[in-house]
Each structure stands twice: as C-alpha cells, then as structure tokens.
Coordinates of N, CA and C in Angstrom, one line a residue:
M159 N 57.7 38.6 66.0 CA 57.9 40.1 67.4 C 56.3 39.6 68.3
R160 N 56.7 39.8 69.9 CA 55.8 39.5 70.9 C 55.0 40.8 71.2
T161 N 53.8 40.7 71.0 CA 52.9 41.8 71.2 C 52.1 41.7 72.9
G162 N 52.4 42.6 73.7 CA 51.5 42.6 74.9 C 50.5 43.7 75.2
L163 N 49.5 43.5 75.8 CA 48.4 44.0 76.0 C 48.5 44.6 77.7
Y164 N 48.6 45.4 78.1 CA 48.5 45.9 79.4 C 47.1 46.7 79.6
P165 N 45.9 46.7 79.6 CA 44.6 47.1 79.7 C 44.4 47.6 81.1
G166 N 43.5 48.8 81.1 CA 43.4 49.5 82.4 C 42.4 50.7 81.9
T167 N 42.1 51.4 83.1 CA 41.3 52.9 82.6 C 42.3 53.9 83.2
F168 N 43.1 53.5 83.9 CA 44.4 54.8 83.6 C 43.8 56.0 84.2
D169 N 43.0 56.2 85.1 CA 42.1 57.4 85.7 C 42.5 57.7 87.2
P170 N 43.7 58.1 87.1 CA 44.8 58.3 86.5 C 46.0 57.5 86.4
I171 N 46.8 57.5 85.2 CA 48.1 56.2 85.2 C 48.6 57.1 86.8
T172 N 49.3 55.8 87.7 CA 50.3 55.8 88.5 C 51.4 55.7 88.6
L173 N 52.1 55.5 90.0 CA 53.6 55.0 89.8 C 53.4 53.6 89.5
G174 N 52.2 53.1 90.3 CA 51.8 51.4 90.3 C 51.7 50.8 88.6
H175 N 51.2 51.8 88.0 CA 50.9 51.2 86.5 C 52.5 51.3 86.1
I176 N 53.2 52.6 86.1 CA 54.2 52.5 85.4 C 55.2 51.7 85.9
D177 N 55.3 51.1 87.0 CA 56.1 50.2 87.5 C 55.9 48.8 86.8
I178 N 54.5 48.7 86.5 CA 53.9 47.2 85.7 C 54.5 47.6 84.3
I179 N 54.1 48.7 83.8 CA 54.5 49.1 82.3 C 56.3 48.6 81.9
R180 N 57.0 49.4 83.2 CA 58.2 49.5 82.7 C 58.9 47.8 83.0
R181 N 58.1 46.9 84.0 CA 58.5 45.6 84.1 C 58.4 44.6 82.9
A182 N 57.0 45.2 82.8 CA 56.2 44.3 81.2 C 57.1 44.4 79.8
S183 N 57.7 45.8 79.8 CA 58.6 46.0 78.6 C 59.6 45.5 78.0
T184 N 59.8 44.6 79.6 CA 61.4 43.6 79.4 C 60.9 42.2 78.8
L185 N 59.9 42.0 78.7 CA 58.9 40.7 78.2 C 58.2 41.0 77.1
V186 N 58.1 41.9 76.6 CA 57.5 42.0 75.0 C 58.3 42.6 73.8
D187 N 58.0 42.7 72.6 CA 58.8 43.9 71.6 C 57.6 44.9 71.4
K188 N 56.6 44.9 71.6 CA 55.8 46.0 71.7 C 54.7 46.0 72.7
L189 N 54.3 46.9 73.5 CA 53.6 47.0 74.4 C 52.1 47.8 74.2
V190 N 51.5 47.6 74.1 CA 50.2 48.1 74.3 C 49.4 48.2 75.1
I191 N 49.2 49.9 75.8 CA 48.3 50.1 76.7 C 47.2 50.3 76.2
G192 N 46.2 49.3 76.8 CA 44.6 49.7 76.4 C 44.2 50.1 77.4
I193 N 44.0 51.2 77.1 CA 42.7 52.6 77.8 C 41.4 52.0 77.6
A194 N 40.9 51.6 78.7 CA 39.1 51.2 78.6 C 38.6 52.5 78.9
I195 N 37.8 52.6 77.7 CA 36.5 53.8 77.7 C 35.8 53.8 78.8
N196 N 35.4 52.6 79.3 CA 34.7 52.3 80.7 C 33.6 53.5 81.1
R197 N 32.9 53.7 80.0 CA 31.9 55.3 80.4 C 31.2 54.5 82.0
D198 N 30.8 53.6 82.1 CA 30.0 53.3 83.3 C 31.0 53.6 84.7
K199 N 32.2 53.8 84.7 CA 33.2 54.1 85.8 C 33.1 55.7 86.0
G200 N 32.6 56.3 85.0 CA 32.7 57.8 84.9 C 34.0 58.3 85.2
P201 N 34.7 58.3 84.5 CA 36.6 58.7 84.6 C 36.2 60.2 85.1
L202 N 37.3 60.1 85.8 CA 37.7 62.0 85.8 C 37.9 62.7 84.8
F203 N 39.3 61.6 84.0 CA 40.0 62.5 83.2 C 39.1 62.0 81.7
S204 N 38.9 62.6 80.5 CA 38.4 62.2 79.4 C 39.5 61.4 78.6
L205 N 38.9 60.7 78.0 CA 39.9 59.7 77.0 C 41.1 60.3 76.3
D206 N 40.9 61.4 76.0 CA 42.1 62.2 75.4 C 43.1 62.4 76.5
E207 N 42.4 62.8 77.3 CA 43.5 63.3 78.8 C 44.0 61.8 79.1
R208 N 43.5 61.1 79.1 CA 44.0 59.8 79.5 C 44.7 59.1 78.8
V209 N 44.6 59.5 77.5 CA 45.6 59.0 76.2 C 47.1 59.5 76.4
A210 N 47.1 60.8 76.4 CA 47.9 61.7 76.6 C 48.9 61.7 78.0
M211 N 48.3 61.3 78.9 CA 48.9 61.0 80.0 C 49.6 59.8 80.1
V212 N 49.2 58.9 79.5 CA 49.9 57.5 79.4 C 50.8 57.5 78.2
E213 N 50.8 58.2 77.1 CA 51.4 58.6 76.2 C 53.0 59.0 76.8
A214 N 52.5 60.6 77.5 CA 53.8 61.1 77.9 C 54.3 60.3 79.3
E215 N 54.0 59.6 80.2 CA 54.1 59.1 81.1 C 55.3 57.6 80.3
C216 N 54.9 57.3 79.4 CA 55.6 55.7 78.6 C 56.6 56.4 77.9
A217 N 57.0 57.5 77.5 CA 57.7 57.9 76.4 C 59.3 58.0 76.7
A218 N 59.4 57.7 77.9 CA 60.9 57.4 78.7 C 61.0 56.1 78.7
I219 N 59.9 55.1 79.2 CA 60.0 53.7 79.1 C 60.5 53.3 78.0
A220 N 59.8 54.1 77.0 CA 59.8 53.3 75.3 C 61.5 53.7 75.1
A221 N 61.8 55.0 75.3 CA 63.3 55.4 75.0 C 64.3 54.5 75.7
E222 N 64.1 54.4 76.9 CA 64.8 53.3 77.8 C 65.1 51.9 77.1
S223 N 64.0 51.1 77.2 CA 63.8 50.1 76.9 C 64.1 49.6 75.2
G224 N 64.0 50.5 74.5 CA 64.1 50.3 73.2 C 62.6 49.3 72.4
I225 N 61.4 49.5 73.1 CA 60.7 49.1 72.5 C 59.2 49.9 72.3
K226 N 58.6 49.6 71.6 CA 57.5 50.5 71.2 C 56.3 50.2 72.0
I227 N 55.8 51.4 72.6 CA 55.0 51.5 73.4 C 54.1 52.1 72.9
V228 N 52.5 52.1 72.8 CA 51.3 52.7 72.0 C 50.3 52.6 72.9
A229 N 49.9 53.9 73.3 CA 48.3 53.8 74.1 C 47.0 53.6 72.9
H230 N 46.0 52.7 73.4 CA 45.2 52.2 72.4 C 44.0 52.2 73.3
P231 N 43.1 53.0 72.8 CA 41.6 53.3 73.5 C 40.6 52.1 73.0
F232 N 39.9 51.5 74.1 CA 39.2 50.2 73.7 C 37.6 50.1 74.6
D233 N 36.9 49.9 73.7 CA 35.4 49.5 74.5 C 34.3 48.6 74.1
N234 N 35.6 47.6 73.7 CA 34.9 46.4 73.5 C 35.4 45.3 74.6
L235 N 35.4 44.1 74.2 CA 36.0 42.8 75.2 C 37.5 43.4 75.4
L236 N 38.0 42.6 76.5 CA 39.7 43.0 76.3 C 40.3 41.7 75.3
I237 N 39.5 40.4 75.1 CA 40.0 39.6 74.2 C 39.9 39.8 73.0
T238 N 38.8 41.0 72.6 CA 38.7 41.0 71.3 C 39.7 42.4 71.4
C239 N 40.0 43.2 72.0 CA 41.2 44.2 71.7 C 42.4 43.2 71.7
A240 N 42.7 42.5 72.4 CA 44.1 41.8 72.1 C 44.1 41.3 71.1
Q241 N 42.8 40.6 70.2 CA 43.2 40.0 68.8 C 43.4 41.4 68.2
E242 N 42.6 42.2 68.2 CA 42.8 43.5 67.3 C 44.1 44.0 67.1
V243 N 45.0 44.1 68.3 CA 46.3 44.7 68.5 C 47.2 43.7 68.1
G244 N 47.0 42.3 67.7 CA 47.7 41.3 67.7 C 48.5 40.7 69.0
A245 N 48.0 40.9 69.9 CA 48.6 40.6 71.6 C 48.4 39.1 71.5
S246 N 50.0 38.9 72.0 CA 49.7 37.3 72.4 C 49.5 36.8 73.7
V247 N 50.2 38.2 74.5 CA 49.8 38.1 76.2 C 49.0 39.2 76.8
I248 N 48.4 38.9 77.5 CA 47.6 40.1 78.3 C 48.7 40.3 79.8
V249 N 48.8 41.3 79.8 CA 49.5 41.4 81.3 C 48.7 42.2 82.2
R250 N 48.6 41.7 83.2 CA 47.9 42.1 84.6 C 48.6 42.1 85.9
G251 N 48.5 43.5 86.4 CA 48.9 44.1 87.3 C 48.5 43.5 88.7
L252 N 48.9 42.8 89.6 CA 48.3 42.2 91.0 C 48.6 42.9 92.2
R253 N 47.8 43.7 92.7 CA 48.2 44.6 94.2 C 48.3 43.7 95.3
A254 N 47.0 42.8 95.4 CA 46.9 42.0 96.5 C 46.1 40.7 96.4
V255 N 46.1 39.4 97.1 CA 45.3 38.6 96.8 C 43.7 38.8 96.5
A256 N 43.2 39.8 97.1 CA 41.7 40.2 96.6 C 41.5 40.4 95.1
D257 N 42.8 41.0 94.5 CA 43.0 41.3 93.2 C 43.2 40.0 92.4
F258 N 43.4 39.1 92.7 CA 43.5 37.4 92.0 C 42.3 36.9 92.1
E259 N 41.1 36.9 93.1 CA 40.0 36.2 92.6 C 39.2 36.7 91.3
Y260 N 39.5 38.2 91.1 CA 38.5 38.7 89.9 C 39.6 38.4 88.7
E261 N 41.0 38.5 88.6 CA 41.6 38.1 87.8 C 41.6 36.7 87.0
Y262 N 41.7 35.6 88.4 CA 41.0 34.6 88.1 C 40.2 33.9 86.9
Q263 N 39.0 34.6 87.6 CA 37.9 34.5 86.8 C 37.9 35.0 85.1
M264 N 38.6 36.0 85.1 CA 38.7 36.9 83.6 C 39.7 36.1 82.9
V265 N 40.5 35.4 83.7 CA 41.3 34.6 82.6 C 40.8 33.8 81.8
G266 N 39.8 32.6 82.8 CA 39.1 31.7 82.5 C 37.8 32.0 81.7
M267 N 37.4 33.1 81.5 CA 36.5 33.5 80.6 C 37.2 33.9 79.1
N268 N 38.3 34.5 79.4 CA 39.3 34.8 78.1 C 39.7 33.7 77.6
R269 N 40.0 32.8 78.2 CA 40.8 31.7 77.6 C 39.5 30.7 76.8
A270 N 38.5 31.1 77.5 CA 37.2 30.1 76.7 C 36.9 30.6 75.4
M271 N 37.3 31.9 75.0 CA 37.2 32.8 74.2 C 38.4 32.7 73.1
N272 N 39.6 32.8 73.4 CA 40.5 32.6 72.8 C 41.8 32.0 73.6
D273 N 41.9 30.9 73.4 CA 42.9 30.0 74.0 C 44.3 30.2 73.5
E274 N 44.6 31.1 72.7 CA 45.8 31.5 72.2 C 46.3 32.6 72.7
I275 N 45.9 33.3 73.4 CA 46.0 34.7 73.9 C 46.6 34.2 75.5
E276 N 47.8 34.2 75.8 CA 48.1 34.3 77.2 C 47.7 35.4 78.2
T277 N 48.1 35.1 79.9 CA 47.7 36.4 80.6 C 49.0 35.9 81.7
V278 N 49.9 37.1 81.6 CA 50.7 37.0 82.5 C 50.6 38.1 83.8
F279 N 50.7 37.3 84.9 CA 50.3 38.1 86.1 C 51.4 39.1 86.7
L280 N 51.7 40.3 87.2 CA 53.1 41.0 87.5 C 52.6 41.3 88.9
M281 N 53.2 41.2 90.0 CA 53.2 41.6 91.3 C 53.4 43.2 91.2
A282 N 52.6 43.5 91.7 CA 53.1 45.1 92.2 C 54.2 45.0 93.2
D283 N 55.4 45.9 92.7 CA 56.3 46.4 93.7 C 56.0 46.7 95.2
A284 N 56.4 46.3 96.0 CA 55.8 46.7 97.8 C 55.6 47.9 97.8
H285 N 56.4 48.9 97.2 CA 56.3 50.7 97.1 C 54.9 51.0 96.5
Y286 N 54.4 49.9 95.8 CA 53.2 50.3 94.8 C 52.0 49.6 95.3
Q287 N 51.9 48.7 96.1 CA 50.9 47.8 96.4 C 49.6 48.6 96.8
A288 N 49.7 49.6 97.4 CA 48.4 50.2 98.1 C 47.9 51.2 97.3
I289 N 48.7 51.6 96.4 CA 48.2 52.4 94.9 C 47.0 52.2 94.4
A290 N 46.0 53.1 94.2 CA 44.9 52.8 93.3 C 44.2 54.0 93.0
S291 N 43.9 54.3 91.7 CA 43.8 55.6 91.1 C 42.9 55.9 92.0
K292 N 41.5 55.4 92.4 CA 40.4 55.8 93.2 C 40.8 56.5 94.2
L293 N 41.5 56.1 95.0 CA 42.3 56.6 96.4 C 43.2 57.7 95.8
V294 N 43.8 57.7 95.0 CA 44.6 58.7 94.5 C 43.5 60.2 94.5
K295 N 42.7 59.8 93.8 CA 42.0 60.8 93.4 C 41.3 61.4 94.8
E296 N 40.9 60.8 95.6 CA 40.1 60.9 96.7 C 40.9 61.8 97.5
I297 N 42.2 61.2 97.4 CA 43.5 62.2 98.3 C 43.5 63.5 97.9
C298 N 43.7 63.4 96.7 CA 43.9 64.6 95.8 C 42.8 65.7 96.2
R299 N 41.5 65.1 96.1 CA 40.2 66.2 96.0 C 40.4 66.6 97.3
L300 N 40.6 66.2 98.4 CA 40.8 66.7 99.5 C 42.1 67.2 100.1
D301 N 42.7 67.6 99.3 CA 44.0 68.5 99.3 C 45.3 67.5 100.3
G302 N 45.3 66.5 99.8 CA 46.2 65.7 100.4 C 47.8 65.4 99.6
D303 N 48.7 65.0 100.1 CA 49.7 64.9 99.7 C 49.9 63.7 98.4
I304 N 49.7 63.7 97.2 CA 49.7 62.7 95.9 C 51.4 62.6 95.6
S305 N 52.2 63.1 95.9 CA 53.4 63.0 95.2 C 54.5 61.8 95.3
T306 N 53.7 60.6 96.3 CA 54.5 59.4 96.1 C 53.7 58.5 95.3
F307 N 52.4 59.1 95.0 CA 51.3 58.1 94.0 C 51.4 58.2 92.6
V308 N 52.0 59.4 92.3 CA 51.9 59.7 90.8 C 53.1 60.5 90.3
S309 N 53.4 60.7 89.0 CA 54.3 61.6 88.7 C 53.8 63.3 88.8
P310 N 54.9 63.9 88.8 CA 54.3 65.4 89.1 C 53.7 65.7 88.1
R311 N 53.9 65.2 86.7 CA 52.7 65.9 85.7 C 51.5 65.3 86.1
V312 N 51.3 64.1 86.5 CA 50.1 63.7 86.8 C 49.6 64.4 88.0
A313 N 50.2 64.7 88.7 CA 49.9 65.4 90.2 C 49.1 66.9 89.7
R314 N 50.0 67.2 88.7 CA 49.5 68.8 88.4 C 48.7 68.8 87.5
A315 N 48.0 67.6 86.8 CA 46.9 67.1 86.3 C 45.8 67.1 87.2
L316 N 45.8 66.4 88.1 CA 45.0 65.5 89.0 C 44.5 67.2 89.7
K317 N 45.4 68.1 90.7 CA 45.1 69.2 91.2 C 44.2 70.2 89.8
E318 N 45.0 70.0 88.9 CA 43.9 71.4 88.0 C 42.5 71.1 87.7
K319 N 42.1 69.3 87.9 CA 41.2 69.1 87.9 C 40.0 69.3 89.2
Y320 N 40.7 69.2 90.6 CA 40.1 69.8 91.5 C 40.2 71.4 91.9
R321 N 40.7 71.7 91.3 CA 40.9 73.2 91.6 C 39.2 74.1 91.5

C-alpha cells in the first residue's frame, strides 16, 4: 500500500488545497493530510478547528476516490512525520516559480535525512494558483468575497471568526 503525506498549516483549507488533495488521491492508496501545528505562524483557527475542516472537506474526495484520507496533526520535522505515518511519498503543491526555490531546498534536506521518501510536486490548477490562505483571511477580514477561494463551509467558519 502506497501512503502519501500532504503537509501544510491549512489555516484555512482552500480550494487550491482541495485541488491538490483530489489529484494526489489518484497517486496513492492512502493520503495523510499532515496538519502542522506551527505555533510560530499564529494560526487563526485552532488545531482542532483545522483538523475538523480538513476532515469535512476531504470526506467527499475519500468517498469518490475510494482511498482513505486521514488528518494527522504534527509538530515535528516533516520527514519524521512522514516516517511515523509510513509515507513513501511527500506531496507538495506549487503555485508559482517562487514556491519552487524553497521546496527545492526542503527536498534536499529531507533526502539527506531519509533518501527512501520521495517528494512529488503537483502544480496548482491555473484557477487556484493565486490562492493563499493568508490572502483569503485578509480578504475575509476586510469583508471581501471569498467564495471563489474556499468552500461555503470554510467561508462560514472564516466569517464567524471575523464577526
């Protein structure tokens, strides 16, 4: 069984994330969504809220694809998390060339720690390349329309946070 790990903060999960999850689900038998605790970023949503959002958003994808999708919080090294969940593949989404610079360095470091775990890059669909959780939060905070960036469920949660 091939297990993939798609890590991120998911604060909140966007349609761009969903696109990568949907496409990654065709490459593996089990997909673990690694939700970084990352206290340094000061997430808007609590860890429990982010886990619940990821689980709710991924339920339909799991049902459609027939694979198991699991939300897994982590606060250690990405490569350590991958080893803990039995992942042979780390899935990373790329929006732009600027993302690649950072990701390239990360792959090198991860391979130095464990060269048996591969990293696979999926380019974001053109419709989702501009979406960033940070920008979605800012647009929502300033009462802008976020309906093309997140699901209705996530939009409601964001609006509730900023109410």
